[in-house]
Amino acid sequence: MSEIDKMPKKAPFSMQIDLSKFEKATEEEKKQQDVMSESTTFLKDSMRKLFKNPLAVFSIVVLVCIILLIVIAPKVVPYGYSEMLQVNGVRDKTAQNLAPMTYSENELAYMEETGEKLFPHIFGTDELCRDYFIRVVYGTRVSLSVGLFASIIVLIIGVLYGSISGYAGGKTDLIMMRVVDIIYSLPDMLVMILLSVVLKEVMPDMPGVLGKLGSNMIAIFMVFGLLYWVGMARLIRGQILSVKENEYVLAARTIGAKPGRIIRRHILPNCLSVIIITTALQIPSAIFTESFLSFIGLGVQAPMPSLGSLANAARGGLNSYPYKLLFPALMICLIVLALNLLGDGLRDALDPKLRK
Amino acid sequence: MSNEEKNVQKLVEVNGLKQYFPVKSGFGKTIPLKAVDGVSFDIMPGETLGLVGESGCGKTTVGRSILRLYEPTAGEVRYNGELITKKNMAEYRKEMQMVFQDPYSSLNPRMTVEDIIGEPLDVHKLYTSKGERRDKILHLMELVGLNAEHATRYAHEFSGGQRQRIGIARALAVDPKFIVCDEPVSALDVSIQAQVINMFEELQEKLGVAYLFIAHDLLVVHHISNRIAVMYLGKIVEIADADELNDNPMHPYTQSLLSAVPIPDPKIAKAKKRIVLEGDVPSPLKMPSGCAFRTRCKYATERCAQECPNLVDRGNGHKVACFNK
Ligand SMILES: Nc1ncnc2c1ncn2[C@@H]1O[C@H](COP(=O)(O)OP(=O)(O)OP(=O)(O)O)[C@@H](O)[C@H]1O
Ligand SMILES: [Mg+2]
């Protein structure tokens, strides 16, 4: 007979606590109180939590798939983004505006003749007889890297500037924030247009990737680096001003922690949710800015595509070829949605109060 | 010579400490808010000095100015005879610590308890290996009565009393000789107050630290302190041994404070007359001339409005700042 069964039984209908529901802690359970569980860092803890969030995992999977696609596809697909289709070394004029997964007349004839299988045009072709799938892949590449780089520039400059301004306070803060006000008042589009014109004059031929992207893209990066960080800097400063008032910051000073450590260990971690959300939203916003600029003809240099310029080009034949708008638009949606969900998940994972 | 010897004995010496905060009064003008206005006292090694006064009288500010969390406007603070008001504080951060008033905002919500208590060890590099760090943290947690399994949890998972213990463990990590305890128990409920106060006493016995124990509850302060200083509007109005102050309060403000202390025995309580102060505390921005307390003092005379009374020794180190009592 176990310990529990020996305990007095509860009378029916009585409000008394049923003692049989309680068990004595075993020696082992008591011991558990005295051992320190494996020490974890805040980061490890947060990552574990992130991977328990289904939406966040879903968005990570989507993003990884997209990245794999833009890395691998150009190696597998035998067409180039600027290459007009050829059959047997001759330009294939019948391959204009093909529907997804179809072949042109010339290609069909060629396959009939040789028995060789040609790589399918997964998304069809455009009006210049270029494979549309590879153009969308390259467009995604361009848009994603524009978004990522622009956001990283904004993140670094904004966080550095904002945290120095907020932490130093007083006169430093006043002067730094007036500089921000001045930059805020500059018209960004005008600066971007002027910069791209000037860059075209000054550096007509740039080597490597930069040259392919064109002076417009460099102007976009520069404008993000010069102008767009101010929003981030303001947000960070405001957040730091409020976090700074907490007594744990005073406590860290009492301990003798240096300002750098205080910013790194105490202030920034408590501004993380704002930083993450803003960055997660900054990437789509940079993608949209680039799309908009491509739309007005200031984006990437043709024939290099971006999702924005592809969508713009698709407007013309919207009635006949709606899928040409659908594919780049779908890609933008996927990227933006995944980034937003990931940002949300990260914010939750980094907040210990939401920890289960 | 004998004076010098005395100086060496004292652990902390505060002399004419003033802390004014600039307050904006519209159109770019600033006026000083005299949060602390000429405070002097000293603390011996291993001693507890209680500091009482109503809300807003500048207790917290005194504590923080001593630790140079604020730059004092005037006055000097000596630690072990060394003037620290003009010095680099880095080396004194190991000697003087603080337990903060608010157990909720004084712990970083994004750090585990282990890291909170370990931070002073990290900053001063007080360990040689990870294992040693862990052992030290465990020892500190045990010292303040926390379980080892609490180490990997975050601050929000704890009750107010447990949080206060974490704060205390953090202060003890560097082995300080002097701790400013800023109302460490006023945010806690009464049953836990007693626990935490007893813990402070035990720690003092074990480690020989000196406390500046700030509170607004005279009962609590009387229980733990060797001496008590009473503050009113940025000034110390009376300072004496704890029992002496309790039995023989001289300043009218102290008398009214003591009369407000609840007494468990109803018979004695009835016999005692409660002195109720008239009027409100004046704003520290518009201090009355002369004695700050005169607007609410029934003994106030002409002289009180013109001169500010200094602390005068009435024997046995019982100092009072009042002309009439
Ligand atoms: N950083 C600051 N800037 C301006 N004024 C301040 C500042 N800190 C405190 N004060 C003012 O100084 C006065 C004293 O504040 P302090 O916090 O020292 O009071 P306290 O005695 O600790 O009160 P409590 O018992 O409520 O904690 C108050 O009038 C307060 O408004
Ligand atoms: Mg206070």
XYZ file of C-alpha atoms in Angstrom, chain A residues 3-235:
233
model
C 1.796 6.404 1.036
C -1.128 8.049 -0.752
C -3.640 5.343 -0.080
C -2.990 5.575 3.630
C -4.083 9.204 3.724
C -7.601 9.944 5.011
C -10.290 9.835 2.336
C -12.255 12.987 1.620
C -15.943 12.839 2.530
C -18.187 13.181 -0.523
C -19.571 16.720 -1.146
C -17.248 18.237 1.417
C -15.245 21.291 0.491
C -12.219 19.806 2.110
C -9.094 19.394 0.049
C -8.644 15.884 -1.230
C -5.388 14.832 0.322
C -4.973 11.915 -2.010
C -4.300 14.387 -4.786
C -1.109 15.479 -3.100
C 2.059 13.549 -3.267
C 5.089 13.924 -1.147
C 8.099 15.162 -3.012
C 10.642 12.443 -3.440
C 14.231 12.997 -2.418
C 15.138 13.315 -6.063
C 12.573 16.038 -6.641
C 13.808 17.916 -3.626
C 17.307 17.767 -4.995
C 16.167 19.439 -8.198
C 15.799 22.657 -6.268
C 19.498 22.760 -5.538
C 21.002 22.224 -8.933
C 21.531 25.013 -11.284
C 20.243 24.144 -14.719
C 22.528 24.479 -17.711
C 23.314 28.141 -18.111
C 22.013 29.624 -21.313
C 22.706 32.901 -22.926
C 19.913 35.224 -23.827
C 20.600 34.622 -27.513
C 20.539 30.816 -27.318
C 17.324 30.965 -25.356
C 15.730 33.261 -27.888
C 16.743 31.135 -30.846
C 15.240 28.073 -29.237
C 12.033 29.960 -28.773
C 12.092 31.266 -32.336
C 12.235 27.752 -33.709
C 9.186 26.797 -31.691
C 7.097 29.456 -33.417
C 5.428 27.820 -36.465
C 4.894 31.096 -38.335
C 8.512 32.100 -37.873
C 9.721 28.679 -38.987
C 7.442 28.885 -42.015
C 8.863 32.265 -42.990
C 12.427 31.071 -42.469
C 11.691 28.101 -44.746
C 10.189 30.392 -47.391
C 13.158 32.749 -47.254
C 15.659 29.897 -47.422
C 13.792 28.472 -50.437
C 13.875 31.835 -52.184
C 17.569 32.249 -51.466
C 18.332 28.716 -52.700
C 16.292 29.451 -55.808
C 18.187 32.615 -56.670
C 21.520 30.951 -56.024
C 20.935 27.660 -57.797
C 18.517 28.499 -60.624
C 20.991 30.524 -62.739
C 23.348 27.534 -62.653
C 20.690 25.019 -63.691
C 18.641 26.965 -66.220
C 20.564 27.159 -69.511
C 19.199 30.621 -70.415
C 20.620 34.027 -69.517
C 18.569 36.925 -68.174
C 19.496 39.129 -71.134
C 19.758 36.404 -73.720
C 17.261 36.258 -76.560
C 16.364 32.652 -77.219
C 18.188 30.853 -79.981
C 17.541 27.568 -81.629
C 20.495 25.885 -83.186
C 22.512 29.117 -83.088
C 19.797 31.103 -84.873
C 17.645 33.683 -83.133
C 14.226 32.240 -82.459
C 11.711 34.911 -83.475
C 8.718 32.659 -82.774
C 9.535 32.552 -79.059
C 7.870 35.863 -78.313
C 5.429 36.039 -75.392
C 5.131 32.306 -74.829
C 2.774 31.037 -72.135
C 4.290 29.215 -69.147
C 5.619 25.703 -69.846
C 5.251 25.928 -73.613
C 7.749 25.795 -76.461
C 7.991 27.971 -79.533
C 7.337 26.578 -83.026
C 11.027 26.563 -83.862
C 11.881 24.766 -80.661
C 9.204 22.144 -81.238
C 10.512 21.576 -84.717
C 14.061 21.308 -83.414
C 13.099 18.787 -80.751
C 11.165 16.774 -83.315
C 14.178 16.742 -85.582
C 16.901 15.851 -83.093
C 14.907 14.089 -80.380
C 16.764 16.265 -77.899
C 14.752 17.701 -74.965
C 15.060 21.466 -74.424
C 14.772 23.063 -70.986
C 11.166 24.253 -70.528
C 10.250 27.957 -70.193
C 8.724 27.616 -66.760
C 7.231 31.117 -66.715
C 7.110 31.505 -70.495
C 8.969 34.254 -72.332
C 8.702 38.014 -72.708
C 8.191 40.154 -75.772
C 11.944 40.174 -76.493
C 12.029 36.361 -76.534
C 13.846 36.095 -73.207
C 13.137 33.312 -70.727
C 10.872 34.879 -68.109
C 11.683 32.496 -65.272
C 15.336 33.412 -65.230
C 14.420 37.079 -65.424
C 12.184 36.756 -62.370
C 14.993 34.902 -60.569
C 17.465 37.650 -61.363
C 14.881 40.278 -60.477
C 14.446 38.653 -57.077
C 18.191 38.585 -56.648
C 18.475 42.278 -57.374
C 15.481 43.316 -55.291
C 16.424 41.189 -52.304
C 19.997 42.385 -52.241
C 18.902 45.998 -52.662
C 16.519 45.562 -49.735
C 19.067 43.761 -47.605
C 21.979 46.096 -48.245
C 19.916 49.233 -47.933
C 18.520 47.971 -44.617
C 21.929 47.020 -43.304
C 23.236 50.484 -44.147
C 20.244 52.072 -42.429
C 20.557 49.727 -39.460
C 24.235 50.361 -38.823
C 24.225 54.115 -39.281
C 20.867 54.611 -37.585
C 21.631 52.496 -34.531
C 25.095 53.978 -34.033
C 23.944 57.552 -34.453
C 20.749 57.132 -32.457
C 22.358 55.333 -29.545
C 25.179 57.839 -29.221
C 22.754 60.735 -29.363
C 20.324 59.189 -26.897
C 22.949 57.972 -24.468
C 25.035 61.143 -24.432
C 22.000 63.414 -24.055
C 22.320 67.114 -23.346
C 24.073 69.334 -25.894
C 25.430 66.445 -27.977
C 21.918 65.124 -28.390
C 20.611 68.562 -29.306
C 23.183 69.111 -32.047
C 22.921 65.559 -33.410
C 19.151 65.781 -33.590
C 19.246 69.137 -35.410
C 21.469 67.483 -38.024
C 18.829 64.766 -38.330
C 16.133 67.417 -38.764
C 18.078 69.033 -41.592
C 18.594 65.705 -43.354
C 14.937 64.871 -42.849
C 13.934 67.979 -44.737
C 15.951 67.104 -47.859
C 13.777 65.769 -50.706
C 14.979 62.195 -51.122
C 13.743 61.660 -54.689
C 15.471 64.782 -55.912
C 18.718 63.775 -54.251
C 18.433 60.319 -55.749
C 17.816 61.637 -59.275
C 20.636 64.159 -59.012
C 23.004 61.568 -57.624
C 22.307 59.033 -60.352
C 22.833 61.686 -63.023
C 26.069 62.847 -61.436
C 27.301 59.299 -60.934
C 26.625 58.477 -64.570
C 28.807 61.426 -65.573
C 31.580 60.856 -63.090
C 31.903 57.095 -63.260
C 30.496 55.918 -66.598
C 32.030 52.454 -66.452
C 32.167 50.705 -63.173
C 33.695 47.271 -62.935
C 31.919 44.094 -61.855
C 28.521 43.869 -60.248
C 28.281 47.601 -59.653
C 28.583 48.278 -63.359
C 25.855 45.765 -64.171
C 23.510 47.234 -61.599
C 24.186 50.696 -62.945
C 24.678 54.099 -61.444
C 21.018 54.288 -60.431
C 21.441 51.427 -57.984
C 24.532 52.978 -56.456
C 22.606 56.190 -56.104
C 19.889 54.277 -54.262
C 22.399 52.771 -51.841
C 24.005 56.138 -51.278
C 20.664 57.789 -50.644
C 19.780 55.112 -48.106
C 23.148 55.652 -46.463
C 22.851 59.422 -46.568
C 19.195 60.086 -45.912
C 17.113 57.108 -44.924
C 18.873 56.245 -41.678
C 17.407 59.293 -39.942
C 14.096 57.581 -39.243
C 15.890 54.680 -37.602
C 18.171 57.046 -35.672
C 15.184 58.946 -34.296
C 13.407 55.799 -33.230
